[in-house]
Tab-separated table of C-alpha atoms and ligand atoms in Angstrom:
chain	number	residue	atom	x	y	z
A	984	UNK	CA	-15.060	30.134	-62.654
A	985	UNK	CA	-15.815	26.442	-62.126
A	986	UNK	CA	-18.825	25.301	-60.141
A	987	UNK	CA	-18.275	22.965	-57.208
A	988	UNK	CA	-19.301	19.306	-57.396
A	989	UNK	CA	-20.295	19.031	-53.765
A	990	UNK	CA	-19.527	15.540	-52.507
A	991	UNK	CA	-20.726	16.379	-49.004
A	992	UNK	CA	-24.231	17.249	-50.169
A	993	UNK	CA	-24.565	14.282	-52.540
A	994	UNK	CA	-23.127	11.880	-49.946
A	995	UNK	CA	-25.754	13.091	-47.446
A	996	UNK	CA	-28.423	12.292	-50.062
A	997	UNK	CA	-27.019	8.756	-50.469
A	998	UNK	CA	-26.845	8.284	-46.704
A	999	UNK	CA	-30.473	9.263	-46.234
A	1000	UNK	CA	-31.520	6.774	-48.944
A	1001	UNK	CA	-29.449	4.089	-47.234
A	1002	UNK	CA	-31.019	4.950	-43.853
A	1003	UNK	CA	-34.484	4.530	-45.396
A	1004	UNK	CA	-33.484	1.143	-46.885
A	1005	UNK	CA	-32.017	-0.035	-43.579
A	1006	UNK	CA	-35.239	0.981	-41.787
A	1007	UNK	CA	-37.309	-0.882	-44.384
A	1008	UNK	CA	-35.278	-4.058	-43.848
A	1009	UNK	CA	-35.560	-3.644	-40.090
A	1010	UNK	CA	-39.348	-3.566	-40.430
A	1011	UNK	CA	-39.082	-6.955	-42.103
A	1012	UNK	CA	-37.008	-8.222	-39.190
A	1013	UNK	CA	-33.646	-8.051	-40.975
A	1014	UNK	CA	-30.771	-6.148	-39.400
A	1015	UNK	CA	-27.937	-4.841	-41.537
A	1016	UNK	CA	-24.426	-5.444	-40.176
A	1017	UNK	CA	-20.973	-4.441	-41.402
A	1018	UNK	CA	-17.939	-6.240	-39.975
A	1019	UNK	CA	-14.370	-5.035	-40.309
A	1020	UNK	CA	-11.125	-6.923	-39.876
A	1021	UNK	CA	-8.493	-4.592	-38.428
A	1022	UNK	CA	-5.014	-6.023	-37.951
A	1023	UNK	CA	-2.164	-4.351	-36.055
A	1024	UNK	CA	-2.076	-0.920	-34.460
A	1025	UNK	CA	-1.621	1.517	-37.347
A	1026	UNK	CA	-3.240	4.719	-36.022
A	1027	UNK	CA	-4.459	5.871	-39.474
A	1028	UNK	CA	-6.218	2.524	-40.071
A	1029	UNK	CA	-7.814	2.682	-36.615
A	1030	UNK	CA	-9.077	6.206	-37.378
A	1031	UNK	CA	-10.556	5.122	-40.734
A	1032	UNK	CA	-12.329	2.210	-39.061
A	1033	UNK	CA	-13.772	4.483	-36.369
A	1034	UNK	CA	-15.042	6.884	-39.060
A	1035	UNK	CA	-16.683	4.050	-40.974
A	1036	UNK	CA	-18.351	2.758	-37.801
A	1037	UNK	CA	-19.650	6.241	-37.000
A	1038	UNK	CA	-21.087	6.433	-40.538
A	1039	UNK	CA	-22.789	3.071	-39.966
A	1040	UNK	CA	-24.361	4.218	-36.707
A	1041	UNK	CA	-25.749	7.311	-38.426
A	1042	UNK	CA	-27.769	5.240	-40.924
A	1043	UNK	CA	-28.774	2.437	-38.542
A	1044	UNK	CA	-26.243	-0.163	-39.737
A	1045	UNK	CA	-24.749	-2.262	-36.933
A	1046	UNK	CA	-20.992	-2.597	-37.021
A	1047	UNK	CA	-18.560	-4.973	-35.432
A	1048	UNK	CA	-14.791	-4.841	-35.505
A	1049	UNK	CA	-12.463	-7.800	-35.281
A	1050	UNK	CA	-9.276	-6.173	-33.970
A	1051	UNK	CA	-6.348	-8.551	-34.146
A	1052	UNK	CA	-2.661	-8.295	-33.284
A	1053	UNK	CA	-0.069	-7.803	-36.053
A	1054	UNK	CA	1.404	-11.162	-34.977
A	1055	UNK	CA	-1.681	-13.092	-36.162
A	1056	UNK	CA	-0.977	-15.916	-38.616
A	1057	UNK	CA	-2.147	-15.620	-42.220
A	1058	UNK	CA	-4.071	-18.855	-41.798
A	1059	UNK	CA	-5.974	-17.575	-38.758
A	1060	UNK	CA	-7.101	-14.584	-40.809
A	1061	UNK	CA	-8.207	-16.951	-43.579
A	1062	UNK	CA	-10.293	-18.867	-41.021
A	1063	UNK	CA	-11.926	-15.603	-39.863
A	1064	UNK	CA	-12.760	-14.665	-43.479
A	1065	UNK	CA	-14.475	-18.048	-43.885
A	1066	UNK	CA	-16.415	-17.574	-40.635
A	1067	UNK	CA	-17.668	-14.161	-41.747
A	1068	UNK	CA	-18.572	-15.565	-45.186
A	1069	UNK	CA	-20.697	-18.212	-43.460
A	1070	UNK	CA	-22.254	-16.072	-40.695
A	1071	UNK	CA	-25.803	-15.091	-41.737
A	1072	UNK	CA	-25.787	-12.168	-39.254
A	1073	UNK	CA	-22.986	-10.482	-41.267
A	1074	UNK	CA	-24.350	-8.552	-44.267
A	1075	UNK	CA	-20.911	-7.603	-45.531
A	1076	UNK	CA	-17.326	-7.147	-44.380
A	1077	UNK	CA	-13.959	-5.809	-45.416
A	1078	UNK	CA	-10.323	-6.030	-44.426
A	1079	UNK	CA	-8.850	-2.633	-43.540
A	1080	UNK	CA	-5.714	-2.141	-45.638
A	1081	UNK	CA	-2.786	-1.985	-45.520
A	1082	UNK	CA	-2.101	-5.182	-43.556
A	1083	UNK	CA	1.054	-5.293	-41.423
A	1084	UNK	CA	4.202	-6.601	-43.068
A	1085	UNK	CA	4.310	-10.377	-43.458
A	1086	UNK	CA	0.590	-10.730	-44.193
A	1087	UNK	CA	-0.530	-11.086	-47.815
A	1088	UNK	CA	-3.863	-9.354	-48.465
A	1089	UNK	CA	-4.591	-10.868	-51.884
A	1090	UNK	CA	-5.449	-14.467	-50.867
A	1091	UNK	CA	-7.631	-13.106	-48.053
A	1092	UNK	CA	-9.497	-10.605	-50.240
A	1093	UNK	CA	-9.858	-13.309	-52.898
A	1094	UNK	CA	-11.562	-15.562	-50.345
A	1095	UNK	CA	-14.299	-13.019	-49.509
A	1096	UNK	CA	-17.693	-14.148	-50.788
A	1097	UNK	CA	-18.534	-11.670	-53.611
A	1098	UNK	CA	-22.025	-11.189	-52.137
A	1099	UNK	CA	-20.377	-9.797	-48.952
A	1100	UNK	CA	-17.455	-7.999	-50.600
A	1101	UNK	CA	-18.495	-4.440	-49.653
A	1102	UNK	CA	-15.114	-2.995	-50.740
A	1103	UNK	CA	-15.680	-4.583	-54.170
A	1104	UNK	CA	-11.973	-5.353	-54.461
A	1105	UNK	CA	-11.865	-9.142	-54.774
A	1106	UNK	CA	-10.816	-10.615	-58.122
A	1107	UNK	CA	-14.336	-12.052	-58.481
A	1108	UNK	CA	-15.950	-8.652	-57.947
A	1109	UNK	CA	-13.462	-7.041	-60.357
A	1110	UNK	CA	-14.211	-9.745	-62.933
A	1111	UNK	CA	-17.965	-9.257	-62.594
A	1112	UNK	CA	-17.517	-5.536	-63.177
A	1113	UNK	CA	-15.277	-6.154	-66.185
A	1114	UNK	CA	-17.774	-8.421	-67.946
A	1115	UNK	CA	-20.849	-6.412	-66.995
A	1116	UNK	CA	-22.406	-8.678	-64.358
A	1117	UNK	CA	-24.145	-7.100	-61.359
A	1118	UNK	CA	-22.166	-7.010	-58.134
A	1119	UNK	CA	-20.743	-4.824	-55.403
A	1120	UNK	CA	-18.653	-1.995	-56.860
A	1121	UNK	CA	-15.462	-0.477	-55.416
A	1122	UNK	CA	-16.486	2.512	-53.301
A	1123	UNK	CA	-14.300	5.320	-54.685
A	1124	UNK	CA	-15.001	4.808	-58.418
A	1125	UNK	CA	-18.666	4.110	-57.754
A	1126	UNK	CA	-18.841	7.245	-55.603
A	1127	UNK	CA	-17.324	9.314	-58.429
A	1128	UNK	CA	-19.853	8.037	-60.965
A	1129	UNK	CA	-22.735	8.630	-58.537
A	1130	UNK	CA	-21.476	12.170	-57.851
A	1131	UNK	CA	-21.404	12.932	-61.587
A	1132	UNK	CA	-24.793	11.357	-62.349
A	1133	UNK	CA	-26.557	12.911	-59.378
A	1134	UNK	CA	-25.157	16.280	-60.469
A	1135	UNK	CA	-26.924	15.712	-63.811
A	1136	UNK	CA	-23.695	15.234	-65.753
A	1137	UNK	CA	-24.289	13.023	-68.764
A	1138	UNK	CA	-21.572	10.404	-69.328
A	1139	UNK	CA	-22.679	8.786	-72.600
A	1140	UNK	CA	-20.518	9.827	-75.533
A	1141	UNK	CA	-18.208	11.976	-73.387
A	1142	UNK	CA	-14.402	11.947	-73.783
A	1143	UNK	CA	-13.251	10.781	-70.337
A	1144	UNK	CA	-9.601	10.613	-69.310
A	1145	UNK	CA	-8.519	8.897	-66.084
A	1146	UNK	CA	-5.019	9.518	-64.701
A	1147	UNK	CA	-4.067	6.417	-62.688
A	1148	UNK	CA	-4.515	2.692	-63.265
A	1149	UNK	CA	-4.671	1.282	-59.739
A	1150	UNK	CA	-6.964	-1.632	-58.905
A	1151	UNK	CA	-8.514	0.586	-56.219
A	1152	UNK	CA	-9.458	3.592	-58.352
A	1153	UNK	CA	-8.247	3.998	-61.941
A	1154	UNK	CA	-9.035	0.599	-63.465
A	1155	UNK	CA	-12.502	0.059	-61.960
A	1156	UNK	CA	-13.408	3.685	-62.709
A	1157	UNK	CA	-12.475	3.200	-66.354
A	1158	UNK	CA	-14.771	0.137	-66.439
A	1159	UNK	CA	-17.649	2.075	-64.872
A	1160	UNK	CA	-17.294	5.031	-67.242
A	1161	UNK	CA	-17.213	2.578	-70.131
A	1162	UNK	CA	-20.350	0.909	-68.793
A	1163	UNK	CA	-22.013	4.335	-68.969
A	1164	UNK	CA	-20.890	4.738	-72.579
A	1165	UNK	CA	-18.113	7.290	-72.145
A	1166	UNK	CA	-15.090	7.060	-74.443
A	1167	UNK	CA	-12.356	6.274	-71.945
A	1168	UNK	CA	-8.591	6.807	-71.991
A	1169	UNK	CA	-6.486	5.592	-69.060
A	1170	UNK	CA	-3.163	7.357	-68.409
A	1171	UNK	CA	-0.382	6.296	-66.059
A	1172	UNK	CA	3.193	7.054	-65.077
A	1173	UNK	CA	4.527	5.875	-68.477
A	1174	UNK	CA	2.041	7.870	-70.595
A	1175	UNK	CA	3.830	10.183	-73.013
A	1176	UNK	CA	2.762	13.822	-73.489
A	1177	UNK	CA	0.286	13.607	-70.606
A	1178	UNK	CA	-1.087	17.185	-70.897
A	1179	UNK	CA	-1.763	16.605	-74.599
A	1180	UNK	CA	-3.860	13.529	-73.756
A	1181	UNK	CA	-5.655	15.035	-70.773
A	1182	UNK	CA	-6.588	18.205	-72.716
A	1183	UNK	CA	-8.855	15.979	-74.827
A	1184	UNK	CA	-10.961	15.222	-71.745
A	1185	UNK	CA	-14.456	16.534	-71.252
A	1186	UNK	CA	-14.314	14.605	-67.959
A	1187	UNK	CA	-10.867	14.426	-66.341
A	1188	UNK	CA	-10.391	12.239	-63.265
A	1189	UNK	CA	-7.065	12.589	-61.495
A	1190	UNK	CA	-6.034	9.658	-59.284
A	1191	UNK	CA	-2.243	9.799	-59.556
A	1192	UNK	CA	-1.474	10.222	-55.865
A	1193	UNK	CA	0.825	13.175	-56.726
A	1194	UNK	CA	0.239	16.329	-54.742
A	1195	UNK	CA	-1.067	19.219	-56.907
A	1196	UNK	CA	0.361	17.653	-60.075
A	1197	UNK	CA	-2.363	18.824	-62.455
A	1198	UNK	CA	-2.516	22.496	-63.356
A	1199	UNK	CA	-4.203	24.560	-66.079
A	1200	UNK	CA	-2.134	23.165	-68.955
A	1201	UNK	CA	-3.643	19.679	-68.410
A	1202	UNK	CA	-7.256	20.835	-68.539
A	1203	UNK	CA	-9.504	21.467	-71.520
A	1204	UNK	CA	-11.583	24.656	-71.346
A	1205	UNK	CA	-14.932	23.782	-69.743
A	1206	UNK	CA	-13.900	20.288	-68.592
A	1207	UNK	CA	-15.356	18.539	-65.550
A	1208	UNK	CA	-12.468	17.781	-63.190
A	1209	UNK	CA	-12.618	15.136	-60.459
A	1210	UNK	CA	-9.742	15.204	-57.982
A	1211	UNK	CA	-9.281	11.899	-56.146
A	1212	UNK	CA	-5.942	12.652	-54.471
A	1213	UNK	CA	-5.664	13.315	-50.754
A	1214	UNK	CA	-2.502	14.802	-49.260
A	1215	UNK	CA	-1.812	16.691	-46.048
A	1216	UNK	CA	-1.379	20.409	-46.715
A	1217	UNK	CA	1.643	22.176	-45.203
A	1218	UNK	CA	0.273	24.034	-42.223
A	1219	UNK	CA	-2.797	21.806	-41.862
A	1220	UNK	CA	-5.771	20.654	-43.914
A	1221	UNK	CA	-5.763	18.665	-47.134
A	1222	UNK	CA	-4.936	19.162	-50.816
A	1223	UNK	CA	-5.524	16.963	-53.841
A	1224	UNK	CA	-3.736	15.990	-57.055
A	1225	UNK	CA	-5.082	19.130	-58.782
A	1226	UNK	CA	-3.992	22.745	-58.304
A	1227	UNK	CA	-7.412	24.060	-57.420
A	1228	UNK	CA	-6.744	27.762	-58.097
A	1229	UNK	CA	-5.538	27.059	-61.665
A	1230	UNK	CA	-8.172	24.420	-62.412
A	1231	UNK	CA	-11.036	26.607	-61.223
A	1232	UNK	CA	-10.220	29.170	-63.878
A	1233	UNK	CA	-10.421	26.625	-66.756
A	1234	UNK	CA	-12.879	23.892	-65.704
A	1235	UNK	CA	-16.681	24.095	-65.670
A	1236	UNK	CA	-17.098	21.792	-62.649
A	1237	UNK	CA	-14.592	20.645	-60.066
A	1238	UNK	CA	-14.571	18.492	-56.934
A	1239	UNK	CA	-12.990	20.159	-53.894
A	1240	UNK	CA	-10.526	18.459	-51.524
A	1241	UNK	CA	-11.787	17.868	-48.915
A	1242	UNK	CA	-15.527	17.585	-49.559
A	1243	UNK	CA	-15.526	15.971	-53.011
A	1244	UNK	CA	-14.663	12.318	-53.617
A	1245	UNK	CA	-13.891	11.446	-49.955
A	1246	UNK	CA	-17.449	11.702	-48.581
A	1247	UNK	CA	-18.778	9.812	-51.608
A	1248	UNK	CA	-16.354	6.931	-50.952
A	1249	UNK	CA	-17.616	6.676	-47.377
A	1250	UNK	CA	-21.261	6.822	-48.441
A	1251	UNK	CA	-20.832	4.056	-51.021
A	1252	UNK	CA	-19.534	1.651	-48.358
A	1253	UNK	CA	-22.862	2.096	-46.556
A	1254	UNK	CA	-24.719	1.693	-49.845
A	1255	UNK	CA	-22.851	-1.569	-50.553
A	1256	UNK	CA	-23.611	-2.915	-47.073
A	1257	UNK	CA	-27.325	-2.272	-47.538
A	1258	UNK	CA	-27.184	-3.751	-51.037
A	1259	UNK	CA	-25.452	-6.878	-49.688
A	1260	UNK	CA	-28.088	-7.254	-46.947
A	1261	UNK	CA	-30.931	-6.665	-49.366
A	1262	UNK	CA	-29.651	-9.089	-52.003
A	1263	UNK	CA	-29.000	-11.703	-49.338
A	1264	UNK	CA	-32.626	-11.596	-48.207
A	1265	UNK	CA	-34.775	-10.246	-51.036
A	1266	UNK	CA	-32.823	-10.938	-54.175
A	1267	UNK	CA	-35.873	-11.029	-56.375
A	1268	UNK	CA	-37.081	-7.577	-55.360
A	1269	UNK	CA	-36.106	-4.196	-56.709
A	1270	UNK	CA	-33.320	-2.463	-54.832
A	1271	UNK	CA	-34.655	0.251	-52.519
A	1272	UNK	CA	-32.224	2.823	-53.922
A	1273	UNK	CA	-30.692	3.449	-57.328
B	585	NAD	P1	-1.710	4.335	-56.581
B	585	NAD	O1	-0.399	4.911	-56.126
B	585	NAD	O2	-2.006	2.905	-56.362
B	585	NAD	O3	-1.864	4.603	-58.137
B	585	NAD	C1	-1.469	5.808	-58.727
B	585	NAD	C2	-1.585	5.693	-60.224
B	585	NAD	O4	-1.234	6.949	-60.803
B	585	NAD	C3	-0.678	4.644	-60.856
B	585	NAD	O5	-1.405	3.884	-61.791
B	585	NAD	C4	0.413	5.451	-61.572
B	585	NAD	O6	0.802	4.862	-62.804
B	585	NAD	C5	-0.282	6.771	-61.826
B	585	NAD	N1	0.666	7.887	-61.771
B	585	NAD	C6	1.517	8.169	-60.759
B	585	NAD	N2	2.254	9.260	-61.083
B	585	NAD	C7	1.854	9.653	-62.306
B	585	NAD	C8	2.247	10.691	-63.176
B	585	NAD	N3	3.214	11.562	-62.833
B	585	NAD	N4	1.642	10.798	-64.374
B	585	NAD	C9	0.657	9.925	-64.715
B	585	NAD	N5	0.235	8.915	-63.938
B	585	NAD	C10	0.834	8.785	-62.737
B	585	NAD	O7	-2.820	5.274	-55.937
B	585	NAD	P2	-4.414	5.041	-55.711
B	585	NAD	O8	-4.604	4.067	-54.621
B	585	NAD	O9	-5.088	4.847	-57.019
B	585	NAD	O10	-4.778	6.481	-55.136
B	585	NAD	C11	-4.547	7.677	-55.869
B	585	NAD	C12	-4.774	8.880	-54.978
B	585	NAD	O11	-6.139	8.891	-54.583
B	585	NAD	C13	-3.970	8.900	-53.673
B	585	NAD	O12	-3.651	10.252	-53.382
B	585	NAD	C14	-4.924	8.368	-52.643
B	585	NAD	O13	-4.649	8.855	-51.345
B	585	NAD	C15	-6.218	8.925	-53.166
B	585	NAD	N6	-7.420	8.162	-52.809
B	585	NAD	C16	-8.487	8.884	-52.375
B	585	NAD	C17	-9.667	8.245	-52.077
B	585	NAD	C18	-10.829	9.078	-51.632
B	585	NAD	O14	-11.778	8.539	-51.104
B	585	NAD	N7	-10.805	10.394	-51.854
B	585	NAD	C19	-9.787	6.863	-52.195
B	585	NAD	C20	-8.696	6.136	-52.674
B	585	NAD	C21	-7.504	6.820	-52.977
C-alpha cells in the first residue's frame, strides 16, 4: 500500500518559513506585497484570487487586487503592467488567467519584469529556467519538486516520466527534474504505447488534465506517483488524473487529490513573492529559505 505524499503538511512547512522571512524583512523596514490583476467576472477566477489573498494574509504578505472590467482595452492592461513593474512598493504580481475573450495574455505576461514574475510564466522566466539561470519558478512544478525533496525523495539518477507538456506544468517540470539530475521523458497526447513508457518511471508525474486516466497498468511497481490533475468528482469533492485505488496498490508513494500538489502550488506563490521582495532589496545576501 502506497504511502501518502502529504502536500498539506509540506505546504504548511513552506508557509511558516515564508512567514519567518516576511517578518525578517519587516524588521528591516521592508514590506512584502503581492498584486494581482483580475479581469472580468469569472467566478472561479475570483475565488482563486480570494484564496491567494487569504494565503498572503496568513504569512504577513500584503495583497492588492486590481479588478478590471472585461471591456478593458489590451493597451490599458499593458500600461498597468508597466506601472506595477515600476512601483517599488510591489514585490511581485501576476495576471489571473484565463483572461476574457478578446484579450491576449502572452504580450502582457511577456512584459512582466522577470524579477516580479511570481507566476514564473513569462518567456524570460522560462528561458532562464531552460538555461539554468536563477529566477522565479512556476509554482506548480516547483511545488512538486519541493514536495519530493522535502519528503526525502532523491531525484538524481532517477527515471522520471512526465505526462503532459504544457507551459504551465509539464515543460517547466521536465526542466526542473533535469536540473536535479533525473533522467526525464516527457509524454503527451501523441505518445505511442503510453503505458509502456510510463512503466519505466521510478517517478511518474501525471499532468494530462484527463480525469482518472492513469490506472495500475501505467505504473511501475514501487513507483512514486504525483497526480497534478484536478477535476470535480460526481457527487462532490475532487479527483485527479490517477485512479487512486488502483495506484495505491502498486506505487510506493502517491500524492492525494485534494491535499497533494494543490497546496504546494499555493505555497510556492508565497515563496516567490518573498523571494522577489528579498532579491529586490538584499540581492547579495543568502535567501532566508531554501
Ligand atoms: P493542459 O491541458 O494545458 O495540458 C495537458 C497536457 O497533457 C498536454 O500536453 C497534452 O498533450 C497531454 N495529454 C492530454 N491527454 C493526454 C493523453 N490521453 N495521453 C497523454 N498525454 C495527454 O493542462 P495543464 O494546464 O498542464 O494542467 C493539467 C492538469 O493539471 C489539469 O487537470 C489542471 O486542472 C491541473 N492543474 C493542477 C494544478 C494544481 O495546483 N494542482 C495546477 C495546474 C494545473
